[in-house]
Tab-separated table of C-alpha atoms in Angstrom:
chain	number	residue	atom	x	y	z
A	1	MET	CA	-18.515	16.505	-4.299
A	2	TYR	CA	-18.512	13.200	-6.197
A	3	SER	CA	-17.979	14.868	-9.580
A	4	CYS	CA	-14.982	16.788	-8.252
A	5	LEU	CA	-12.952	13.726	-7.240
A	6	PRO	CA	-9.574	13.541	-9.001
A	7	LEU	CA	-9.155	9.851	-9.743
A	8	THR	CA	-6.451	7.580	-11.036
A	9	GLN	CA	-7.067	4.372	-12.907
A	10	SER	CA	-5.907	1.820	-10.372
A	11	TYR	CA	-6.354	1.784	-6.635
A	12	LEU	CA	-4.310	-1.281	-5.700
A	13	PHE	CA	-1.373	-0.945	-3.322
A	14	ALA	CA	0.863	-1.775	-6.250
A	15	GLY	CA	-0.541	0.477	-8.928
A	16	LEU	CA	0.779	-1.672	-11.769
A	17	THR	CA	-0.689	-4.927	-10.515
A	18	ASN	CA	-3.025	-5.093	-13.503
A	19	THR	CA	0.004	-5.723	-15.754
A	20	VAL	CA	0.260	-9.157	-14.089
A	21	TYR	CA	-3.327	-9.641	-12.848
A	22	PRO	CA	-5.464	-8.351	-15.759
A	23	GLY	CA	-8.631	-8.208	-13.664
A	24	ALA	CA	-7.153	-5.630	-11.293
A	25	VAL	CA	-8.388	-2.578	-13.155
A	26	HIS	CA	-10.959	-1.313	-10.664
A	27	SER	CA	-10.659	2.389	-9.960
A	28	ARG	CA	-10.013	4.303	-6.770
A	29	PHE	CA	-13.498	5.747	-7.161
A	30	GLU	CA	-14.978	2.272	-6.706
A	31	HIS	CA	-12.908	1.762	-3.575
A	32	SER	CA	-13.844	5.206	-2.256
A	33	LEU	CA	-17.545	4.452	-2.686
A	34	GLY	CA	-17.031	1.111	-0.939
A	35	VAL	CA	-15.359	2.705	2.079
A	36	TYR	CA	-18.033	5.439	2.108
A	37	HIS	CA	-20.728	2.752	2.307
A	38	LEU	CA	-18.997	0.547	4.876
A	39	ALA	CA	-18.102	3.505	7.106
A	40	GLY	CA	-21.765	4.435	7.230
A	41	GLU	CA	-22.807	0.844	7.896
A	42	VAL	CA	-20.405	0.554	10.845
A	43	ALA	CA	-21.600	3.832	12.341
A	44	TYR	CA	-25.268	2.836	11.951
A	45	ARG	CA	-24.663	-0.605	13.463
A	46	LEU	CA	-22.697	0.759	16.400
A	47	ARG	CA	-25.610	3.056	17.211
A	48	ALA	CA	-28.180	0.274	16.802
A	49	GLN	CA	-26.233	-2.244	18.890
A	50	GLN	CA	-25.591	0.073	21.858
A	51	ASP	CA	-27.796	1.558	24.567
A	52	PRO	CA	-30.495	4.008	23.398
A	53	ASP	CA	-28.507	6.972	24.740
A	54	PHE	CA	-25.359	6.020	22.813
A	55	PRO	CA	-23.827	9.287	21.491
A	56	VAL	CA	-23.776	8.680	17.714
A	57	GLU	CA	-25.757	11.346	15.936
A	58	ASP	CA	-26.709	11.763	12.287
A	59	PHE	CA	-24.019	14.435	12.040
A	60	ASP	CA	-21.385	11.887	13.158
A	61	ILE	CA	-22.532	9.349	10.589
A	62	LYS	CA	-22.416	11.927	7.798
A	63	THR	CA	-18.898	12.936	8.846
A	64	VAL	CA	-17.618	9.348	8.950
A	65	LYS	CA	-19.066	8.638	5.490
A	66	LEU	CA	-17.461	11.784	4.080
A	67	ALA	CA	-14.094	10.707	5.483
A	68	GLY	CA	-14.517	7.297	3.836
A	69	LEU	CA	-15.322	8.879	0.498
A	70	LEU	CA	-12.325	11.226	0.514
A	71	HIS	CA	-9.681	9.288	2.453
A	72	ASP	CA	-7.615	8.325	-0.624
A	73	ILE	CA	-8.043	11.453	-2.707
A	74	GLY	CA	-4.392	12.394	-2.136
A	75	HIS	CA	-2.897	9.339	-3.844
A	76	GLY	CA	-0.702	10.012	-6.858
A	77	PRO	CA	-0.235	7.861	-9.977
A	78	PHE	CA	0.120	4.155	-9.154
A	79	SER	CA	-0.813	4.793	-5.506
A	80	HIS	CA	1.904	3.754	-3.048
A	81	THR	CA	4.465	3.239	-5.804
A	82	PHE	CA	4.435	6.982	-6.439
A	83	GLU	CA	4.613	7.845	-2.740
A	84	ARG	CA	7.186	5.320	-1.547
A	85	GLN	CA	9.450	4.795	-4.539
A	86	PHE	CA	9.278	7.804	-6.868
A	87	LEU	CA	8.922	10.826	-4.548
A	88	PRO	CA	11.800	9.938	-2.168
A	89	ARG	CA	14.174	10.397	-5.117
A	90	PHE	CA	13.216	14.071	-5.385
A	91	LEU	CA	11.947	15.292	-2.008
A	92	SER	CA	15.279	14.765	-0.208
A	93	GLY	CA	13.733	13.413	2.965
A	94	ALA	CA	11.017	16.064	3.208
A	95	PRO	CA	7.886	14.530	4.807
A	96	TRP	CA	5.020	13.797	2.423
A	97	SER	CA	2.107	11.424	2.703
A	98	HIS	CA	-1.021	10.799	0.673
A	99	GLU	CA	-3.096	11.396	3.811
A	100	ASP	CA	-1.727	14.932	4.141
A	101	MET	CA	-2.223	15.451	0.415
A	102	SER	CA	-5.825	14.319	0.845
A	103	ILE	CA	-6.355	17.194	3.275
A	104	SER	CA	-4.841	19.685	0.813
A	105	MET	CA	-6.966	18.298	-2.022
A	106	ILE	CA	-10.156	18.552	0.025
A	107	ASP	CA	-9.464	22.199	0.841
A	108	TYR	CA	-8.666	22.877	-2.811
A	109	ILE	CA	-11.877	21.227	-4.070
A	110	VAL	CA	-14.090	23.006	-1.541
A	111	ASP	CA	-12.564	26.387	-2.395
A	112	LYS	CA	-12.340	25.832	-6.145
A	113	HIS	CA	-15.928	24.656	-6.557
A	114	HIS	CA	-17.469	26.768	-3.772
A	115	ILE	CA	-18.917	23.725	-2.050
A	116	ASP	CA	-21.287	24.584	0.775
A	117	ILE	CA	-20.432	22.273	3.648
A	118	GLU	CA	-20.495	22.643	7.407
A	119	PRO	CA	-16.997	23.672	8.603
A	120	GLU	CA	-17.182	21.398	11.647
A	121	CYS	CA	-18.149	18.401	9.499
A	122	LEU	CA	-15.246	19.067	7.141
A	123	LYS	CA	-12.772	19.558	9.997
A	124	LYS	CA	-13.731	16.275	11.678
A	125	ALA	CA	-13.702	14.355	8.389
A	126	LYS	CA	-10.164	15.567	7.692
A	127	ASN	CA	-9.067	14.554	11.187
A	128	MET	CA	-10.504	11.077	10.588
A	129	ILE	CA	-8.500	10.748	7.366
A	130	VAL	CA	-5.174	11.450	9.109
A	131	ALA	CA	-6.115	9.602	12.310
A	132	SER	CA	-3.730	6.726	11.565
A	133	THR	CA	-0.735	8.997	10.862
A	134	GLU	CA	1.776	10.080	13.474
A	135	HIS	CA	0.620	13.681	13.756
A	136	GLY	CA	-3.009	12.575	13.460
A	137	SER	CA	-2.692	10.357	16.520
A	138	ARG	CA	-1.068	13.220	18.452
A	139	ASN	CA	-4.045	15.451	17.696
A	140	SER	CA	-6.718	12.846	18.369
A	141	PRO	CA	-9.994	14.082	19.916
A	142	THR	CA	-10.861	13.655	23.570
A	143	GLU	CA	-14.404	12.441	22.928
A	144	LYS	CA	-15.962	9.923	20.547
A	145	GLN	CA	-12.505	8.610	19.697
A	146	PHE	CA	-14.045	5.412	18.348
A	147	LEU	CA	-15.401	7.355	15.352
A	148	TYR	CA	-11.817	8.094	14.305
A	149	ASP	CA	-11.019	4.358	14.167
A	150	ILE	CA	-13.656	3.486	11.577
A	151	VAL	CA	-11.977	4.664	8.346
A	152	ALA	CA	-8.254	4.749	9.223
A	153	ASN	CA	-7.545	3.021	12.510
A	154	GLY	CA	-4.222	4.099	13.990
A	155	ARG	CA	-4.978	2.254	17.207
A	156	ASN	CA	-4.856	-1.315	15.907
A	157	GLY	CA	-5.370	-1.304	12.130
A	158	VAL	CA	-8.892	-2.781	12.020
A	159	ASP	CA	-10.805	-0.420	9.712
A	160	VAL	CA	-13.254	-0.396	6.809
A	161	ASP	CA	-10.552	0.723	4.374
A	162	LYS	CA	-9.043	-2.758	4.674
A	163	PHE	CA	-12.474	-4.394	4.714
A	164	ASP	CA	-13.154	-2.985	1.258
A	165	TYR	CA	-9.858	-3.262	-0.589
A	166	LEU	CA	-8.950	-6.754	0.608
A	167	VAL	CA	-12.225	-8.266	-0.597
A	168	ARG	CA	-12.310	-6.139	-3.751
A	169	ASP	CA	-8.668	-6.755	-4.739
A	170	SER	CA	-8.682	-10.480	-3.996
A	171	ARG	CA	-11.822	-10.952	-6.080
A	172	ALA	CA	-10.416	-8.910	-8.974
A	173	CYS	CA	-7.158	-10.868	-8.921
A	174	GLY	CA	-8.838	-14.255	-8.585
A	175	VAL	CA	-6.922	-15.299	-5.485
A	176	GLY	CA	-9.840	-15.793	-3.084
A	177	CYS	CA	-10.431	-14.177	0.300
A	178	GLY	CA	-11.082	-16.054	3.542
A	179	PHE	CA	-11.689	-12.908	5.577
A	180	MET	CA	-15.356	-12.173	6.351
A	181	PHE	CA	-15.844	-8.603	7.540
A	182	PRO	CA	-19.673	-8.915	7.957
A	183	ARG	CA	-19.023	-11.181	10.944
A	184	LEU	CA	-17.031	-8.451	12.673
A	185	MET	CA	-19.477	-5.701	11.710
A	186	GLY	CA	-22.350	-7.728	13.122
A	187	SER	CA	-20.893	-7.966	16.620
A	188	MET	CA	-18.623	-4.965	17.215
A	189	ARG	CA	-19.413	-2.772	20.218
A	190	VAL	CA	-18.001	0.366	21.791
A	191	LEU	CA	-16.597	-0.070	25.296
A	192	GLY	CA	-14.663	2.727	26.937
A	193	ASP	CA	-14.678	4.847	23.737
A	194	GLU	CA	-13.061	2.004	21.759
A	195	ILE	CA	-14.467	-0.429	19.189
A	196	CYS	CA	-14.203	-3.953	20.586
A	197	TYR	CA	-14.982	-7.431	19.245
A	198	ARG	CA	-16.354	-10.675	20.628
A	199	ALA	CA	-13.656	-12.924	22.041
A	200	LYS	CA	-14.803	-15.780	19.807
A	201	ASP	CA	-14.080	-13.581	16.758
A	202	TYR	CA	-10.363	-13.437	17.609
A	203	LEU	CA	-9.345	-15.578	14.652
A	204	THR	CA	-11.560	-13.545	12.305
A	205	VAL	CA	-9.654	-10.413	13.334
A	206	TYR	CA	-6.392	-12.281	12.818
A	207	LYS	CA	-7.627	-13.335	9.381
A	208	LEU	CA	-7.886	-9.656	8.420
A	209	PHE	CA	-4.193	-9.155	9.116
A	210	SER	CA	-3.046	-12.454	7.630
A	211	THR	CA	-5.119	-11.881	4.465
A	212	ARG	CA	-3.522	-8.465	4.058
A	213	ALA	CA	-0.044	-10.001	4.432
A	214	GLU	CA	-0.910	-12.745	1.930
A	215	MET	CA	-2.191	-10.196	-0.599
A	216	HIS	CA	1.039	-8.265	-0.269
A	217	ARG	CA	3.134	-11.374	-0.769
A	218	THR	CA	1.244	-12.910	-3.696
A	219	VAL	CA	-0.244	-9.869	-5.440
A	220	TYR	CA	0.943	-6.396	-4.474
A	221	THR	CA	4.633	-7.389	-4.291
A	222	HIS	CA	4.628	-10.147	-6.923
A	223	ALA	CA	8.153	-10.337	-8.395
A	224	LYS	CA	7.002	-9.296	-11.869
A	225	VAL	CA	4.791	-6.523	-10.504
A	226	LYS	CA	7.779	-5.105	-8.625
A	227	GLY	CA	9.958	-5.405	-11.728
A	228	ILE	CA	7.467	-3.379	-13.772
A	229	GLU	CA	7.112	-0.897	-10.916
A	230	LEU	CA	10.871	-0.351	-10.923
A	231	MET	CA	10.723	0.389	-14.643
A	232	ALA	CA	7.801	2.796	-14.243
A	233	VAL	CA	9.590	4.654	-11.445
A	234	ASP	CA	12.728	4.913	-13.598
A	235	ALA	CA	10.616	6.253	-16.476
A	236	LEU	CA	8.916	8.829	-14.247
A	237	SER	CA	12.293	9.848	-12.845
A	238	LYS	CA	13.790	10.391	-16.284
A	239	ALA	CA	10.731	12.413	-17.337
A	240	ASN	CA	10.487	14.396	-14.121
A	241	GLU	CA	12.516	17.407	-15.178
A	242	SER	CA	10.586	17.837	-18.435
A	243	LEU	CA	7.114	17.202	-17.002
A	244	GLY	CA	7.547	18.618	-13.480
A	245	ILE	CA	5.991	15.523	-11.917
A	246	ALA	CA	7.473	15.841	-8.418
A	247	ASP	CA	6.797	19.594	-8.296
A	248	ALA	CA	3.062	18.936	-8.620
A	249	VAL	CA	2.853	17.555	-5.062
A	250	GLN	CA	3.264	21.111	-3.769
A	251	ASN	CA	0.274	22.400	-5.726
A	252	PRO	CA	-3.150	20.699	-5.488
A	253	GLY	CA	-4.229	22.560	-8.628
A	254	GLU	CA	-1.580	20.630	-10.566
A	255	PHE	CA	-1.531	17.445	-8.522
A	256	TRP	CA	-5.081	16.430	-9.427
A	257	LYS	CA	-4.008	16.250	-13.073
A	258	LEU	CA	-1.551	13.441	-12.311
A	259	ASP	CA	-2.966	9.963	-12.820
A	260	ASP	CA	-1.963	6.618	-14.294
A	261	THR	CA	-2.134	8.081	-17.810
A	262	ILE	CA	1.219	9.744	-17.116
A	263	LEU	CA	2.936	6.762	-18.784
A	264	LYS	CA	0.846	7.281	-21.918
A	265	ARG	CA	1.789	10.955	-21.916
A	266	ILE	CA	5.443	9.975	-21.836
A	267	GLU	CA	4.945	7.345	-24.528
A	268	VAL	CA	3.401	9.748	-27.069
A	269	ASP	CA	5.602	12.770	-26.304
A	270	GLU	CA	8.243	12.867	-29.022
A	271	ARG	CA	10.558	15.423	-27.436
A	272	PRO	CA	14.205	14.251	-27.544
A	273	GLU	CA	14.699	14.874	-23.829
A	274	LEU	CA	12.048	12.242	-23.088
A	275	LYS	CA	13.619	9.503	-25.218
A	276	GLU	CA	15.044	7.478	-22.313
A	277	ALA	CA	11.748	7.619	-20.412
A	278	ARG	CA	9.811	6.821	-23.585
A	279	ASP	CA	12.011	3.796	-24.313
A	280	LEU	CA	11.326	2.419	-20.829
A	281	VAL	CA	7.576	2.787	-21.284
A	282	LEU	CA	7.829	1.001	-24.638
A	283	ARG	CA	9.736	-1.812	-22.963
A	284	ILE	CA	6.890	-2.189	-20.456
A	285	ARG	CA	4.373	-2.348	-23.321
A	286	ARG	CA	6.474	-5.031	-25.047
A	287	ARG	CA	6.983	-6.979	-21.807
A	288	ASP	CA	10.720	-6.515	-22.104
A	289	ILE	CA	10.830	-5.943	-18.364
A	290	TYR	CA	13.648	-5.936	-15.843
A	291	GLN	CA	14.617	-9.572	-15.284
A	292	PHE	CA	14.212	-11.058	-11.822
A	293	CYS	CA	17.456	-12.721	-10.739
A	294	ASN	CA	17.025	-13.905	-7.166
A	295	GLU	CA	15.675	-12.996	-3.754
A	296	PHE	CA	16.333	-13.777	-0.127
A	297	ALA	CA	14.405	-13.260	3.088
A	298	VAL	CA	16.378	-11.369	5.711
A	299	PRO	CA	16.966	-13.689	8.713
A	300	LYS	CA	14.726	-12.761	11.642
A	301	GLU	CA	17.699	-12.068	13.902
A	302	LYS	CA	18.929	-9.476	11.368
A	303	LEU	CA	15.626	-7.617	10.890
A	304	ASP	CA	16.238	-4.968	13.558
A	305	HIS	CA	19.655	-4.071	12.178
A	306	PHE	CA	19.096	-4.499	8.466
A	307	ASN	CA	20.860	-2.100	6.100
A	308	ASP	CA	19.373	-1.586	2.659
A	309	VAL	CA	21.109	-3.515	-0.103
A	310	THR	CA	22.297	-1.276	-2.945
A	311	PRO	CA	23.398	-1.984	-6.530
A	312	GLN	CA	26.902	-1.053	-5.377
A	313	ASP	CA	26.824	-3.915	-2.858
A	314	ILE	CA	26.076	-6.328	-5.699
A	315	ILE	CA	28.805	-4.913	-7.928
A	316	CYS	CA	31.381	-5.227	-5.159
A	317	SER	CA	30.472	-8.918	-4.880
A	318	GLN	CA	31.178	-9.631	-8.556
A	319	LYS	CA	34.092	-11.998	-9.094
A	320	SER	CA	35.139	-13.351	-12.470
A	321	SER	CA	32.801	-12.562	-15.347
A	322	ASP	CA	32.849	-11.701	-19.033
A	323	VAL	CA	31.086	-8.398	-18.275
A	324	THR	CA	31.730	-5.621	-15.795
A	325	LEU	CA	28.531	-4.589	-14.058
A	326	LYS	CA	27.597	-0.959	-13.450
A	327	GLU	CA	25.155	0.490	-10.957
A	328	GLU	CA	22.735	1.418	-13.723
A	329	ASP	CA	22.588	-2.265	-14.759
A	330	ILE	CA	21.010	-3.397	-11.477
A	331	ALA	CA	17.738	-2.681	-9.662
A	332	VAL	CA	17.142	-3.682	-6.043
A	333	SER	CA	13.714	-3.907	-4.426
A	334	THR	CA	13.322	-4.355	-0.677
A	335	VAL	CA	9.839	-5.539	0.261
A	336	GLN	CA	8.526	-5.394	3.812
A	337	ILE	CA	5.461	-7.480	4.625
A	338	ASP	CA	3.888	-7.313	8.074
A	339	LEU	CA	0.567	-7.422	9.896
A	340	THR	CA	0.217	-3.576	9.823
A	341	ARG	CA	2.340	-2.858	12.932
A	342	GLY	CA	5.876	-3.618	11.772
A	343	SER	CA	7.438	-6.317	13.918
A	344	SER	CA	4.662	-6.023	16.524
A	345	ASN	CA	1.522	-8.145	16.550
A	346	PRO	CA	-1.506	-5.828	16.031
A	347	LEU	CA	-3.705	-8.287	17.933
A	348	GLU	CA	-2.006	-7.076	21.090
A	349	SER	CA	-3.784	-3.728	20.558
A	350	VAL	CA	-7.242	-5.138	19.760
A	351	LYS	CA	-9.744	-5.234	22.617
A	352	PHE	CA	-12.363	-7.952	23.036
A	353	PHE	CA	-15.435	-8.617	25.186
A	354	GLN	CA	-16.912	-11.898	26.385
A	355	ASP	CA	-20.549	-11.512	25.288
A	356	HIS	CA	-23.104	-8.788	24.594
A	357	ASP	CA	-23.915	-8.380	28.274
A	358	SER	CA	-20.262	-7.695	29.110
A	359	THR	CA	-19.048	-4.272	30.135
A	360	ASP	CA	-15.377	-5.203	30.394
A	361	LYS	CA	-12.861	-5.147	27.560
A	362	PHE	CA	-9.565	-6.998	27.482
A	363	THR	CA	-6.746	-8.174	25.260
A	364	ILE	CA	-6.201	-11.857	24.591
A	365	PRO	CA	-2.671	-13.337	24.589
A	366	VAL	CA	-1.954	-15.143	21.327
A	367	GLU	CA	-0.939	-18.345	23.102
A	368	HIS	CA	-4.420	-18.588	24.645
A	369	ILE	CA	-5.913	-19.008	21.174
A	370	SER	CA	-3.461	-20.773	18.882
A	371	HIS	CA	0.177	-21.802	18.598
A	372	LEU	CA	-0.078	-21.527	14.805
A	373	ILE	CA	-0.111	-17.720	14.833
A	374	PRO	CA	3.483	-16.638	14.097
A	375	ALA	CA	5.672	-15.168	16.820
A	376	VAL	CA	7.490	-13.016	14.247
A	377	CYS	CA	5.103	-10.684	12.427
A	378	GLN	CA	7.362	-9.265	9.747
A	379	ASP	CA	9.156	-10.374	6.586
A	380	LYS	CA	11.742	-8.387	4.703
A	381	ILE	CA	12.594	-9.671	1.223
A	382	VAL	CA	15.395	-8.374	-0.975
A	383	ARG	CA	14.995	-8.898	-4.719
A	384	VAL	CA	17.536	-8.103	-7.397
A	385	TYR	CA	16.798	-7.450	-11.077
A	386	ALA	CA	18.960	-7.122	-14.175
A	387	LYS	CA	17.886	-4.190	-16.321
A	388	LYS	CA	19.152	-5.907	-19.463
A	389	PRO	CA	18.393	-9.563	-20.252
A	390	GLU	CA	21.965	-10.327	-21.304
A	391	LEU	CA	23.180	-9.403	-17.794
A	392	VAL	CA	20.978	-11.857	-15.861
A	393	GLU	CA	23.768	-14.403	-15.461
A	394	ALA	CA	26.321	-11.863	-14.209
A	395	VAL	CA	23.894	-10.132	-11.818
A	396	SER	CA	22.599	-13.462	-10.485
A	397	GLN	CA	26.095	-14.701	-9.734
A	398	ALA	CA	27.146	-11.441	-8.080
A	399	PHE	CA	24.016	-11.440	-5.911
A	400	GLU	CA	24.621	-15.037	-4.858
A	401	ASN	CA	28.169	-14.067	-3.879
A	402	PHE	CA	26.779	-11.190	-1.826
A	403	GLN	CA	24.343	-13.477	-0.006
A	404	MET	CA	27.022	-16.037	0.797
A	405	THR	CA	29.376	-13.354	2.092
A	406	THR	CA	26.701	-11.572	4.142
A	407	TYR	CA	24.532	-14.421	5.431
A	408	GLY	CA	26.342	-17.634	4.554
A	409	VAL	CA	23.415	-18.914	2.463
A	410	LYS	CA	21.876	-18.049	-0.874
A	411	GLY	CA	18.258	-17.771	-1.958
A	412	ILE	CA	16.544	-20.733	-3.569
A	413	LEU	CA	14.313	-18.727	-5.924
A	414	ALA	CA	17.023	-17.901	-8.409
A	415	THR	CA	16.363	-17.478	-12.121
A	416	PRO	CA	16.628	-20.951	-13.728
A	417	GLU	CA	19.883	-21.644	-15.552
A	418	LYS	CA	18.087	-22.068	-18.869
A	419	LYS	CA	16.496	-18.647	-18.497
A	420	ARG	CA	19.757	-17.010	-17.465
A	421	ASN	CA	21.386	-17.934	-20.745
A	422	ARG	CA	18.341	-17.499	-22.961
A	423	LYS	CA	18.800	-15.239	-25.974
A	424	ARG	CA	15.978	-12.854	-26.657
A	425	LEU	CA	14.217	-13.133	-29.979
A	426	PHE	CA	13.694	-9.363	-30.179
A	427	PRO	CA	16.578	-6.919	-29.644
A	428	TYR	CA	14.531	-4.266	-27.816
């Protein structure tokens, strides 16, 4: 089945990260092989570290490894950017997820290439892939539930998918990684059909979640990465009608053809109806990207009742200016960074044991370990961009007015005054 995998160029959460971090060009295939390997290692170790009659069979290990290999096969171009930013513009609220698409792609590949595989193995592998989704958790098995937490853990978020991409992405981007998954793999045990960890590894588990949050803040949602993402999504949107991009998600036979080369296809297609999309792609190539103006973090007391900020909100906050802003002049990006469970602390769902002779599992209150672990586990950051460099000053001022009116303060990461008024050397 390896040769049948439809792959895109970049795996990273932000599929255009390599435009800012040049080393981030590893493929989804590399990540898939990594998760395949780690899933097998966890299953083998769980069997070796339990009682001789522990119910992990060779069939179970093969199934877990297959789920690891195929868990991301349903991602579209630029991974989560395609799923969370592009598709909502065209699916009108219809549910779609890359996990569900992975299931459709697996069925398509097996049928298309007449792959001989045990039906029960395939069924369980597909259930493991969607185990962390809402409908996957509703249909969870009644036995050997711990196997369904290895690849995509909907119970508490500790899984080998994160083990692989956090280490791989941090190394590729040169930002370092303090999380050490071998320590967890060396001591995990199954108690009461649930994977548990030594109590003294509490901070190592926390490091998994904090490293993920740090990667999101510094890499996946870097201000320039998000600016380029916004441009790519606009380009895909303008090309959608001509290329039928969104329609492909309904047909696995067409979906597998979509990968990161879609921007190159737009760039070299000389049809007049693709001119606007083509111009945006050329701007990305020339680094004439949407200009970051400012950002602010939503106050913690406002997180539960936050309403998305729109370009119209910024326009309505414009006071005196030499230019009149339009909605198409402004791009807004709302970034949510958490520890995998929204505003909840995922450590509250992780079970621990005292030592290898223990038969009891328990949760550990955060305050029993450290007062440095944050009480609030979620950030929401609103960033505003000017789509044309000459509008940076006007957009920045309007956004500052909006912040003062809404929250009484303004962000401190504004575009420097010198940059606001800078004239571009090239009139692209």
